[in-house]
Coordinates of C-alpha atoms in Angstrom, one line a residue:
Chain C
M1 CA -1.1 -22.3 7.7
I2 CA -0.4 -24.8 4.9
E3 CA 1.4 -22.1 3.4
L4 CA 4.0 -22.1 6.2
R5 CA 5.4 -25.5 5.6
S6 CA 3.9 -27.2 8.8
T7 CA 6.4 -29.7 10.1
L8 CA 5.5 -33.4 9.4
T9 CA 5.4 -34.1 13.1
G10 CA 3.1 -31.2 13.4
R11 CA 0.7 -32.3 11.0
I12 CA 0.9 -35.8 12.2
T13 CA 0.2 -34.8 15.8
L14 CA -2.8 -32.6 14.5
A15 CA -4.1 -35.4 12.5
V16 CA -4.0 -38.2 15.4
L17 CA -5.8 -35.5 17.8
S18 CA -8.5 -34.8 15.5
S19 CA -9.1 -38.5 14.9
L20 CA -9.3 -39.1 18.5
I21 CA -11.7 -36.2 18.9
L22 CA -13.9 -37.6 16.3
L23 CA -13.8 -40.9 18.0
F24 CA -14.9 -39.1 21.2
L25 CA -18.1 -37.9 19.4
V26 CA -18.9 -41.1 17.4
L27 CA -17.9 -43.8 20.0
P28 CA -20.7 -43.4 22.4
I29 CA -23.2 -43.9 19.2
V30 CA -21.5 -47.1 17.9
V31 CA -21.3 -48.6 21.3
I32 CA -25.2 -48.3 21.9
V33 CA -26.0 -49.8 18.3
V34 CA -23.5 -52.7 18.9
T35 CA -24.6 -53.6 22.3
S36 CA -28.4 -53.4 21.3
F37 CA -27.5 -56.6 19.2
G38 CA -25.5 -58.3 21.8
K39 CA -26.6 -60.9 24.2
D40 CA -25.3 -59.4 27.5
A41 CA -26.8 -55.9 27.1
F42 CA -25.0 -54.7 30.2
G43 CA -22.1 -57.0 30.1
S44 CA -18.8 -56.9 28.3
F45 CA -18.1 -55.2 25.2
P46 CA -18.0 -56.2 22.3
P47 CA -20.8 -58.7 22.9
S48 CA -19.9 -62.5 23.1
S49 CA -22.9 -63.5 21.0
W50 CA -25.5 -61.8 19.2
T51 CA -29.4 -61.6 19.2
L52 CA -32.4 -59.7 18.2
D53 CA -34.1 -60.3 21.7
W54 CA -34.1 -56.9 22.9
Y55 CA -36.0 -55.5 19.8
K56 CA -38.6 -58.3 20.1
V57 CA -39.2 -57.4 24.0
L58 CA -40.2 -53.8 22.9
F59 CA -43.3 -55.1 21.4
T60 CA -44.2 -58.0 23.7
D61 CA -47.6 -57.5 26.0
G62 CA -47.2 -55.4 28.7
S63 CA -44.2 -53.4 27.3
K64 CA -44.3 -49.6 28.1
W65 CA -42.4 -48.8 24.6
P66 CA -45.0 -49.0 22.1
G67 CA -47.3 -46.2 24.0
A68 CA -44.4 -44.0 24.6
L69 CA -43.4 -44.6 20.8
S70 CA -46.7 -43.6 19.6
L71 CA -47.1 -40.6 21.9
S72 CA -43.8 -39.3 20.8
A73 CA -44.5 -39.8 17.0
L74 CA -48.1 -38.1 17.6
V75 CA -46.2 -35.3 19.3
A76 CA -43.7 -34.8 16.9
C77 CA -46.3 -34.5 14.0
L78 CA -48.4 -32.1 15.6
T79 CA -45.2 -30.4 16.4
T80 CA -44.3 -30.1 12.7
V81 CA -47.6 -28.9 11.8
F82 CA -47.7 -26.0 14.4
S83 CA -44.1 -24.9 13.7
L84 CA -44.2 -25.1 9.9
T85 CA -47.3 -22.8 10.1
L86 CA -45.7 -20.4 12.5
G87 CA -42.3 -20.8 10.7
M88 CA -43.8 -19.9 7.1
T89 CA -45.8 -16.9 8.4
A90 CA -43.0 -15.4 10.5
A91 CA -40.4 -15.9 7.9
T92 CA -42.5 -14.1 5.4
A93 CA -43.2 -11.4 7.7
L94 CA -39.5 -10.9 8.4
V95 CA -38.2 -11.5 4.9
R96 CA -40.9 -10.3 2.8
S97 CA -42.5 -7.2 4.4
D98 CA -42.1 -3.8 6.1
L99 CA -42.3 -5.2 9.8
P100 CA -42.5 -2.5 12.5
L101 CA -39.9 -3.7 15.2
R102 CA -38.6 -6.2 13.0
S103 CA -35.5 -7.0 15.1
A104 CA -37.6 -7.1 18.2
V105 CA -39.8 -9.6 16.6
Y106 CA -36.6 -11.6 15.2
G107 CA -35.2 -11.6 18.8
L108 CA -38.3 -12.8 20.4
V109 CA -38.5 -15.7 17.9
L110 CA -35.2 -16.9 18.4
A111 CA -35.0 -16.4 22.2
P112 CA -36.2 -19.7 23.1
L113 CA -32.9 -21.3 21.8
V114 CA -30.7 -19.5 24.5
I115 CA -33.0 -19.6 27.4
P116 CA -32.4 -22.5 29.6
Q117 CA -34.8 -25.0 28.4
V118 CA -35.6 -26.2 32.2
V119 CA -37.0 -22.8 32.7
I120 CA -39.2 -22.8 29.6
A121 CA -40.4 -26.3 30.9
L122 CA -41.2 -25.1 34.2
G123 CA -43.1 -22.2 33.1
L124 CA -45.0 -24.3 30.9
F125 CA -45.6 -26.5 33.8
L126 CA -47.3 -23.7 35.5
L127 CA -49.2 -22.8 32.6
F128 CA -50.6 -26.3 31.9
E129 CA -51.0 -27.8 35.1
P130 CA -53.9 -25.6 36.3
A131 CA -55.7 -26.3 32.9
A132 CA -55.2 -30.2 33.7
M133 CA -53.5 -30.6 30.3
L134 CA -50.4 -32.7 31.8
G135 CA -49.8 -35.6 29.5
S136 CA -52.0 -34.2 26.6
P137 CA -50.3 -34.5 23.4
I138 CA -51.9 -31.3 22.5
A139 CA -49.8 -29.8 25.5
L140 CA -46.8 -31.5 24.7
A141 CA -46.7 -30.5 21.1
L142 CA -47.5 -26.8 22.1
G143 CA -44.6 -26.8 24.3
H144 CA -42.2 -28.3 21.7
T145 CA -43.1 -26.0 19.3
V146 CA -41.7 -23.2 21.4
L147 CA -38.4 -24.9 20.7
A148 CA -38.8 -26.1 17.1
S149 CA -40.4 -23.1 15.7
P150 CA -37.2 -20.9 16.0
I151 CA -35.3 -23.6 14.0
A152 CA -38.1 -23.7 11.2
V153 CA -38.2 -19.9 11.0
M154 CA -34.5 -19.6 10.3
I155 CA -34.5 -22.4 7.8
L156 CA -37.5 -20.8 6.1
M157 CA -36.0 -17.3 6.1
A158 CA -32.8 -18.6 4.5
T159 CA -35.1 -20.1 1.8
L160 CA -37.2 -17.2 1.3
K161 CA -34.1 -15.0 0.8
G162 CA -32.8 -17.4 -1.9
I163 CA -35.9 -17.1 -4.0
D164 CA -36.0 -14.1 -6.3
E165 CA -38.7 -11.9 -5.3
R166 CA -39.1 -10.5 -8.8
L167 CA -41.0 -13.9 -9.7
E168 CA -43.4 -13.3 -7.2
D169 CA -43.6 -9.4 -8.3
A170 CA -44.2 -10.8 -11.8
A171 CA -46.9 -13.2 -11.0
A172 CA -48.7 -10.2 -9.1
S173 CA -48.2 -7.8 -12.0
M174 CA -50.0 -10.5 -14.4
G175 CA -53.0 -10.3 -11.9
A176 CA -52.4 -13.3 -9.7
S177 CA -53.7 -12.8 -6.3
R178 CA -51.7 -12.9 -3.0
L179 CA -53.1 -16.0 -2.3
T180 CA -52.3 -17.6 -6.0
V181 CA -48.7 -16.1 -5.8
A182 CA -48.1 -17.9 -2.5
R183 CA -49.7 -21.3 -3.8
R184 CA -48.2 -21.4 -7.4
I185 CA -44.8 -19.6 -6.8
T186 CA -43.7 -19.3 -3.4
L187 CA -44.5 -22.7 -2.0
P188 CA -43.1 -24.8 -4.8
L189 CA -39.9 -22.8 -4.7
A190 CA -39.7 -23.0 -0.9
M191 CA -40.4 -26.8 -1.0
P192 CA -36.9 -28.0 -0.2
G193 CA -36.7 -25.4 2.7
L194 CA -40.3 -26.4 3.9
V195 CA -39.2 -30.2 3.9
A196 CA -36.1 -29.6 5.9
A197 CA -37.8 -27.3 8.6
A198 CA -40.3 -30.2 8.8
I199 CA -37.7 -32.7 9.5
F200 CA -35.8 -30.5 11.9
S201 CA -39.0 -29.7 13.7
F202 CA -39.7 -33.4 13.8
I203 CA -36.5 -34.5 15.2
T204 CA -36.7 -31.6 17.9
S205 CA -39.8 -32.9 19.3
F206 CA -38.9 -36.5 18.9
D207 CA -35.9 -36.2 21.1
E208 CA -37.0 -33.3 23.4
F209 CA -36.6 -34.3 27.1
F210 CA -36.8 -31.4 29.3
I211 CA -40.3 -30.0 28.2
A212 CA -41.6 -33.7 28.2
Q213 CA -40.4 -34.4 31.7
F214 CA -42.3 -31.5 33.0
L215 CA -45.5 -32.2 30.8
S216 CA -45.8 -35.7 31.1
S217 CA -48.2 -37.4 33.3
V218 CA -47.6 -40.9 35.1
N219 CA -49.3 -42.8 32.6
T220 CA -48.5 -41.0 29.3
V221 CA -44.6 -40.4 28.8
T222 CA -42.8 -39.8 25.7
L223 CA -39.8 -42.0 24.6
P224 CA -37.0 -39.7 25.9
V225 CA -38.6 -39.5 29.3
Q226 CA -39.4 -43.1 29.4
V227 CA -35.6 -43.9 28.5
Y228 CA -34.6 -41.3 31.0
N229 CA -36.8 -42.8 33.9
V230 CA -35.3 -46.6 32.6
L231 CA -31.7 -45.3 33.0
Q232 CA -32.3 -43.6 36.2
Y233 CA -34.4 -46.2 38.4
D234 CA -35.1 -49.4 36.5
V235 CA -32.8 -52.2 34.8
D236 CA -34.3 -53.0 31.4
P237 CA -31.8 -54.0 28.9
S238 CA -34.2 -53.4 25.9
V239 CA -33.5 -49.7 26.5
T240 CA -30.5 -50.2 24.1
A241 CA -32.7 -51.2 21.4
V242 CA -34.9 -48.2 21.9
S243 CA -31.7 -45.9 21.8
A244 CA -30.7 -47.6 18.8
I245 CA -34.2 -46.7 17.3
L246 CA -33.5 -43.2 18.4
I247 CA -30.3 -42.9 16.8
A248 CA -31.7 -44.5 13.6
V249 CA -34.5 -42.1 13.3
A250 CA -32.3 -39.2 13.7
V251 CA -29.5 -40.5 11.2
V252 CA -32.6 -41.6 8.5
A253 CA -33.9 -37.8 9.0
L254 CA -30.7 -36.0 8.6
A255 CA -30.0 -38.2 5.6
L256 CA -33.5 -37.0 4.1
V257 CA -32.5 -33.5 4.5
G258 CA -29.2 -34.3 2.6
V259 CA -31.1 -35.9 -0.1
V260 CA -33.5 -32.9 -0.4
R261 CA -30.7 -30.3 -0.3
R262 CA -28.9 -32.5 -3.2
L263 CA -31.9 -32.6 -5.3
S264 CA -32.7 -29.1 -4.8
G265 CA -29.0 -27.9 -5.4
S266 CA -29.5 -25.4 -2.5
G267 CA -26.3 -24.6 -0.6
Q268 CA -27.8 -23.5 3.0
Q269 CA -25.5 -26.2 4.9
D270 CA -24.9 -23.2 7.4
V271 CA -28.6 -23.6 8.9
L272 CA -27.6 -27.2 10.0
L273 CA -27.0 -26.2 13.7
P274 CA -28.7 -23.4 15.5
T275 CA -25.5 -21.6 16.2
E276 CA -26.4 -18.3 14.8
P277 CA -29.3 -17.4 17.3
G278 CA -27.4 -17.2 20.2
V279 CA -24.9 -14.7 18.3
G280 CA -27.9 -13.1 16.7
L281 CA -29.6 -12.5 20.3
A282 CA -26.2 -11.5 21.7
A283 CA -25.7 -8.8 19.1
G284 CA -29.3 -7.6 19.7
G285 CA -30.7 -9.1 16.5
E286 CA -28.9 -7.0 14.2
T287 CA -27.7 -10.0 12.3
A288 CA -31.4 -10.3 11.2
S289 CA -30.8 -9.4 7.6
Chain H
M1 CA -47.6 7.7 10.8
A2 CA -44.9 6.7 13.2
V3 CA -45.6 3.0 12.4
L4 CA -44.1 3.5 8.9
A5 CA -40.7 4.8 10.5
P6 CA -38.4 2.1 8.9
A7 CA -37.7 -0.3 11.8
P8 CA -33.8 -0.7 12.8
G9 CA -32.7 -3.5 10.4
S10 CA -35.5 -3.3 8.0
T11 CA -34.3 -4.2 4.5
A12 CA -36.4 -1.8 2.5
P13 CA -34.6 1.5 1.7
V14 CA -36.3 4.5 2.2
T15 CA -35.9 5.6 -1.4
R16 CA -37.7 2.7 -2.9
K17 CA -40.5 3.0 -0.6
E18 CA -41.0 6.6 -1.4
Q19 CA -40.9 5.5 -5.0
R20 CA -43.6 3.0 -4.5
G21 CA -45.8 5.3 -2.6
R22 CA -47.1 5.3 0.7
R23 CA -50.1 3.0 -0.3
L24 CA -47.9 0.3 -1.0
S25 CA -45.9 0.9 1.7
D26 CA -48.9 0.7 4.0
R27 CA -49.8 -2.6 2.5
R28 CA -46.4 -4.1 2.9
T29 CA -46.5 -3.2 6.9
R30 CA -50.1 -4.6 7.2
F31 CA -48.9 -7.8 5.4
G32 CA -45.9 -8.0 7.8
L33 CA -48.1 -7.4 11.0
L34 CA -50.7 -10.1 9.8
N35 CA -48.1 -12.6 9.1
A36 CA -45.9 -11.8 12.2
A37 CA -49.1 -12.1 14.4
P38 CA -49.2 -15.9 14.7
V39 CA -45.7 -16.3 16.0
V40 CA -45.9 -13.2 18.2
V41 CA -48.9 -14.2 19.8
Y42 CA -47.8 -17.9 20.2
L43 CA -44.6 -16.9 21.9
L44 CA -46.3 -14.4 24.1
V45 CA -48.9 -17.1 25.4
L46 CA -46.4 -20.0 25.4
F47 CA -43.2 -18.4 26.2
V48 CA -43.3 -14.9 27.7
Y49 CA -46.1 -15.5 29.8
P50 CA -45.0 -18.9 31.6
I51 CA -41.8 -17.1 32.3
F52 CA -43.5 -14.3 33.4
S53 CA -45.6 -16.4 35.8
T54 CA -42.6 -18.2 37.0
L55 CA -41.1 -14.8 38.1
M56 CA -44.3 -13.9 40.0
L57 CA -44.6 -17.1 41.7
S58 CA -40.8 -16.9 42.8
L59 CA -41.6 -13.6 44.7
K60 CA -44.8 -14.9 46.3
G61 CA -44.8 -15.7 49.9
E62 CA -46.6 -18.4 51.7
D63 CA -49.2 -15.8 52.7
G64 CA -49.4 -14.5 49.2
G65 CA -47.5 -11.4 49.8
F66 CA -44.4 -10.3 48.1
T67 CA -41.3 -11.8 49.6
L68 CA -37.6 -12.5 48.5
H69 CA -37.7 -15.6 50.9
W70 CA -37.2 -18.2 47.8
Y71 CA -34.2 -16.0 46.7
T72 CA -32.3 -16.0 50.0
D73 CA -33.1 -19.6 50.2
A74 CA -31.4 -20.5 47.0
F75 CA -28.1 -18.9 48.2
R76 CA -28.1 -20.9 51.4
G77 CA -26.7 -24.3 52.5
A78 CA -27.3 -27.1 50.3
N79 CA -28.9 -25.0 47.5
L80 CA -25.7 -22.6 47.3
E81 CA -23.5 -25.6 47.0
I82 CA -25.6 -26.8 44.2
L83 CA -25.6 -23.5 42.5
L84 CA -21.6 -23.6 42.8
T85 CA -21.4 -27.0 41.5
T86 CA -23.3 -25.9 38.2
L87 CA -21.0 -22.8 37.8
R88 CA -18.1 -25.1 38.3
I89 CA -19.1 -27.9 36.0
S90 CA -20.1 -25.6 33.3
A91 CA -16.9 -23.7 33.4
E92 CA -14.8 -26.9 33.5
T93 CA -17.0 -28.3 30.4
S94 CA -16.9 -25.0 28.3
M95 CA -12.9 -24.9 28.9
L96 CA -12.7 -28.5 27.8
S97 CA -15.2 -28.1 24.9
L98 CA -13.3 -24.7 23.8
V99 CA -9.9 -26.5 23.9
V100 CA -10.9 -29.7 22.0
G101 CA -13.1 -27.9 19.9
F102 CA -10.2 -25.4 18.7
V103 CA -8.0 -28.3 17.9
L104 CA -10.7 -30.1 15.7
A105 CA -11.7 -26.9 14.1
A106 CA -8.4 -25.8 13.2
A107 CA -7.6 -29.3 11.8
V108 CA -10.8 -29.3 9.7
S109 CA -10.2 -25.6 8.6
R110 CA -7.1 -26.8 7.0
L111 CA -8.7 -29.6 5.0
K112 CA -9.7 -29.6 1.3
P113 CA -13.4 -28.8 1.0
L114 CA -14.7 -32.1 0.2
W115 CA -12.7 -33.7 3.3
A116 CA -13.9 -30.9 5.6
G117 CA -17.6 -31.5 4.7
L118 CA -17.2 -35.2 5.3
V119 CA -15.6 -34.5 8.9
M120 CA -18.3 -31.8 9.7
V121 CA -20.7 -34.5 9.0
V122 CA -19.4 -36.4 11.9
V123 CA -19.6 -33.5 14.0
V124 CA -23.0 -32.6 13.2
V125 CA -24.9 -35.7 12.9
P126 CA -24.1 -36.6 16.8
H127 CA -25.6 -33.3 17.5
F128 CA -29.0 -34.5 16.5
I129 CA -28.8 -37.6 18.3
S130 CA -30.7 -37.5 21.6
A131 CA -28.2 -36.5 24.3
L132 CA -29.7 -38.9 26.5
V133 CA -28.8 -41.7 24.1
R134 CA -25.3 -40.5 23.7
T135 CA -25.0 -40.1 27.9
Y136 CA -26.1 -43.8 27.9
G137 CA -23.5 -44.8 25.4
W138 CA -20.8 -43.0 27.8
I139 CA -22.4 -45.1 30.8
I140 CA -21.6 -48.3 28.8
L141 CA -18.2 -47.1 27.7
L142 CA -16.9 -45.6 30.8
G143 CA -18.4 -48.4 33.3
E144 CA -16.0 -50.2 35.8
H145 CA -16.0 -53.1 32.9
G146 CA -16.6 -50.8 30.1
V147 CA -14.6 -50.5 26.8
V148 CA -12.2 -47.8 28.1
N149 CA -11.2 -49.5 31.2
S150 CA -10.8 -53.0 29.5
V151 CA -8.5 -51.2 26.9
L152 CA -6.6 -49.5 29.9
T153 CA -6.3 -52.7 31.6
G154 CA -5.2 -54.4 28.7
L155 CA -2.4 -51.8 28.1
H156 CA -1.2 -52.5 31.8
V157 CA -1.7 -48.8 32.7
P158 CA -1.1 -48.4 36.3
G159 CA -4.0 -47.9 38.5
A160 CA -6.8 -49.3 36.0
P161 CA -9.7 -49.9 36.1
F162 CA -10.3 -46.3 37.2
Q163 CA -13.5 -44.8 38.6
L164 CA -14.9 -43.0 35.6
L165 CA -18.5 -42.9 36.4
Y166 CA -20.7 -41.2 39.1
N167 CA -18.0 -38.5 39.6
E168 CA -17.2 -35.1 38.2
L169 CA -14.9 -36.7 35.7
G170 CA -17.6 -38.7 34.0
V171 CA -19.8 -35.6 34.1
V172 CA -17.3 -33.5 32.3
I173 CA -16.4 -36.1 29.8
G174 CA -20.3 -36.6 28.9
T175 CA -21.4 -33.1 29.0
T176 CA -18.3 -31.9 26.9
S177 CA -19.4 -34.6 24.0
V178 CA -22.7 -33.0 24.1
M179 CA -21.4 -29.4 23.7
L180 CA -18.6 -30.2 21.4
P181 CA -20.6 -29.8 18.2
Y182 CA -21.7 -26.2 18.9
T183 CA -18.2 -25.2 19.8
V184 CA -16.6 -26.9 16.9
L185 CA -19.1 -25.3 14.4
L186 CA -18.7 -21.6 16.0
L187 CA -15.0 -21.9 15.9
Y188 CA -14.8 -23.4 12.2
A189 CA -16.9 -20.7 10.9
V190 CA -14.4 -18.0 12.3
M191 CA -11.4 -20.0 11.4
K192 CA -12.5 -20.2 7.7
G193 CA -13.0 -16.5 7.5
I194 CA -9.4 -16.0 8.4
D195 CA -7.2 -14.5 5.7
R196 CA -4.4 -16.7 5.7
R197 CA -2.3 -14.3 3.8
L198 CA -1.9 -12.6 7.2
M199 CA 0.1 -15.5 8.5
A200 CA 2.3 -15.7 5.6
A201 CA 2.8 -11.8 5.7
A202 CA 3.9 -12.3 9.4
A203 CA 6.4 -15.2 8.3
S204 CA 7.8 -13.2 5.5
M205 CA 8.7 -10.4 8.2
G206 CA 10.6 -13.0 10.1
A207 CA 8.1 -14.2 12.8
G208 CA 8.5 -17.7 13.8
R209 CA 5.8 -20.3 13.9
V210 CA 4.7 -20.0 17.6
T211 CA 5.0 -16.0 17.3
I212 CA 2.8 -16.3 14.5
F213 CA 0.2 -18.6 16.1
R214 CA 0.3 -16.4 19.5
R215 CA 0.4 -12.9 17.8
V216 CA -1.8 -13.5 14.6
Y217 CA -3.9 -16.6 14.7
V218 CA -5.0 -16.7 18.3
P219 CA -5.9 -12.8 18.2
L220 CA -7.9 -13.4 15.0
V221 CA -9.8 -16.2 16.5
A222 CA -10.3 -14.7 19.9
P223 CA -13.9 -13.5 19.3
G224 CA -14.9 -16.8 18.2
L225 CA -13.4 -18.5 21.3
V226 CA -15.3 -15.8 23.4
N227 CA -18.5 -16.4 21.6
A228 CA -18.3 -20.1 21.8
G229 CA -17.0 -20.2 25.4
V230 CA -19.8 -18.2 26.8
L231 CA -22.5 -19.9 24.7
C232 CA -21.3 -23.1 25.9
F233 CA -21.3 -21.8 29.2
I234 CA -24.9 -20.8 29.2
L235 CA -26.1 -24.0 27.5
C236 CA -24.4 -25.9 30.3
L237 CA -26.2 -23.7 33.1
G238 CA -29.5 -25.2 32.4
Y239 CA -28.3 -28.8 31.4
Y240 CA -29.0 -31.8 33.8
I241 CA -29.5 -35.0 31.7
T242 CA -25.8 -36.1 31.6
P243 CA -24.8 -34.8 35.1
A244 CA -28.0 -36.5 36.5
L245 CA -27.2 -39.8 35.0
M246 CA -23.3 -39.8 35.1
G247 CA -22.7 -37.9 38.4
G248 CA -22.9 -38.8 41.9
P249 CA -24.9 -36.6 44.5
K250 CA -21.9 -34.1 44.6
Q251 CA -22.6 -33.2 40.8
T252 CA -26.2 -32.1 41.1
M253 CA -27.0 -29.2 38.9
V254 CA -29.6 -26.4 39.2
A255 CA -31.9 -27.9 36.7
S256 CA -32.0 -31.1 38.6
L257 CA -32.8 -29.6 41.9
I258 CA -35.7 -27.5 40.0
D259 CA -36.9 -31.0 38.6
T260 CA -36.8 -32.8 42.2
Q261 CA -38.3 -29.7 43.8
V262 CA -41.3 -29.4 41.2
M263 CA -42.0 -33.3 40.9
K264 CA -41.1 -34.7 44.2
Q265 CA -41.6 -32.2 46.8
N266 CA -44.4 -30.1 45.0
E267 CA -42.4 -27.1 46.0
W268 CA -43.0 -24.5 43.0
N269 CA -41.8 -21.2 44.5
G270 CA -38.4 -22.4 45.4
A271 CA -38.0 -24.1 41.9
S272 CA -39.3 -20.9 40.3
A273 CA -36.7 -18.5 42.2
L274 CA -34.0 -21.2 41.1
G275 CA -35.4 -20.9 37.5
I276 CA -35.2 -17.2 37.5
I277 CA -31.7 -17.2 38.9
L278 CA -30.8 -19.4 36.1
L279 CA -32.4 -17.1 33.6
L280 CA -30.6 -14.2 35.2
L281 CA -27.2 -16.0 34.8
T282 CA -28.1 -16.4 31.1
F283 CA -28.9 -12.8 30.6
A284 CA -25.5 -11.9 32.4
G285 CA -23.8 -14.3 30.2
L286 CA -25.3 -12.8 26.9
L287 CA -24.8 -9.2 28.4
L288 CA -21.3 -9.9 28.9
L289 CA -20.9 -11.5 25.3
R290 CA -22.3 -8.2 23.9
L291 CA -19.9 -6.1 26.0
L292 CA -16.8 -8.2 25.0
K293 CA -17.9 -7.9 21.5
S294 CA -18.1 -3.8 21.4
A295 CA -15.0 -3.6 23.3
G296 CA -13.3 -6.0 20.7
E297 CA -14.7 -3.8 17.9
A298 CA -13.5 -0.6 19.7
Y299 CA -10.0 -2.1 19.9
R300 CA -9.8 -3.1 16.3
N301 CA -11.0 0.3 15.3
R302 CA -8.5 2.0 17.4
G303 CA -5.9 -0.3 16.1
A304 CA -6.9 0.7 12.6
R305 CA -6.5 4.2 13.1
S306 CA -3.3 4.4 14.6

């Protein structure tokens, strides 16, 4: 409503309010990072003196953090592989073929994003518990892929739509087999999307709590589950350092996505947040194309 | 050849298909089925079947027969209270997220693209930082000697320090900060799409600032508000990290109860029934959204014709 000559006070009020809201979003993150370097981890803020002790504690003998960190990293890598494979084939089917029941398939793929995660977690528990697979990295990764694959499919569908299909047709008309077309034409062009999908799958799994909480066993827990347990039952100041590491991983990953997008010059910022699925699902998947 | 009938929403127009001939179209269908198979099989085994077995378990009595006992149990005593608490906290959080999200999205939609992009980065990046970590940040901020209370005490606000943690206020503050990125993004998308000339036109017809906001701007944003509100509500229903860590016993949510029943009491049937209730509430929300959407469209179409 800039055209309507908004009043100065109106504009100032809006600016102040929105700055406060941004502060509201950022403050909890800043406070963790600052506290993780402070001597009094649970004490006053800002800290009276600085230290790296909480980071050192993470790697001392008997610490449960390195095990949790490596499990989370392993699970996140497996999840990335699974959801890229599923994502690429599903996106190809949805964008590049005549698929019967297309909107039903699209709805199924996106459904995990709106179904309460605790319900998915409970169901997976019922599936893996009898199979004695609780705490297994494979089970955790298979579970995380349920949440990560819809995001991968969305990103890769946008990527495939952005690739001119005539390039593939041209290669095929010159005698290239389907596999050659995929390997020499589609994959290189889809690379930025694949990298973005990989990174989002990785963070989705690395930060995931509900499914990991249900599928963990006593001795093997992921990093977020360990953080939750400490926050709920223990007093362990090194949890600030772990939290700061989790923040760093997310920020670095998102920065990477930004760099890849800039390098490839693709403008698909709108797939950053999975806001569309709820809308798409509520609309019965009509937004599929 | 029923398989070849174009699926709803299929991109390939029929004419092109006819031109290319049936063999090619046959191949494109087979190619689609082949590529869709992995994800469909995967989700049937690891998503649909687990939810189905949850449903079966919730209907199974101690003797193995069919019963609705677990559902009646869920709507009694302490369980009913937890259910109502979940609905109340979800409603409070959605309302607050909508109001706060509306203000921020409205402000951002008036910014120049570069600044809007920067602000949206500040909104989106927190979304990808573990909700657990952000909740922990709020616990440090809102404690009795936390930053917020220090500032309030320093400003000599009467009554400070306040009890901001382990009560509903803390839960709503924390959960809102987790849900806010969603509402801001959904509302921002709608607000960006609004034709600002409509407001200018209303002004040229003599409408005041308040009238324009109330009669033009809000109705145009309304579909986005409904969408964001219902989605936020649905997401809150199954959420429990923040309420579990920032709330007291009175702020226990259904998801937390499910966790306790499975992990501590080995009570799978009851937990399954609660899970199915959450699922049904989610479906109800999505259905409501769809009904409101078509009602809104019908209303607009009628307006356009008259």
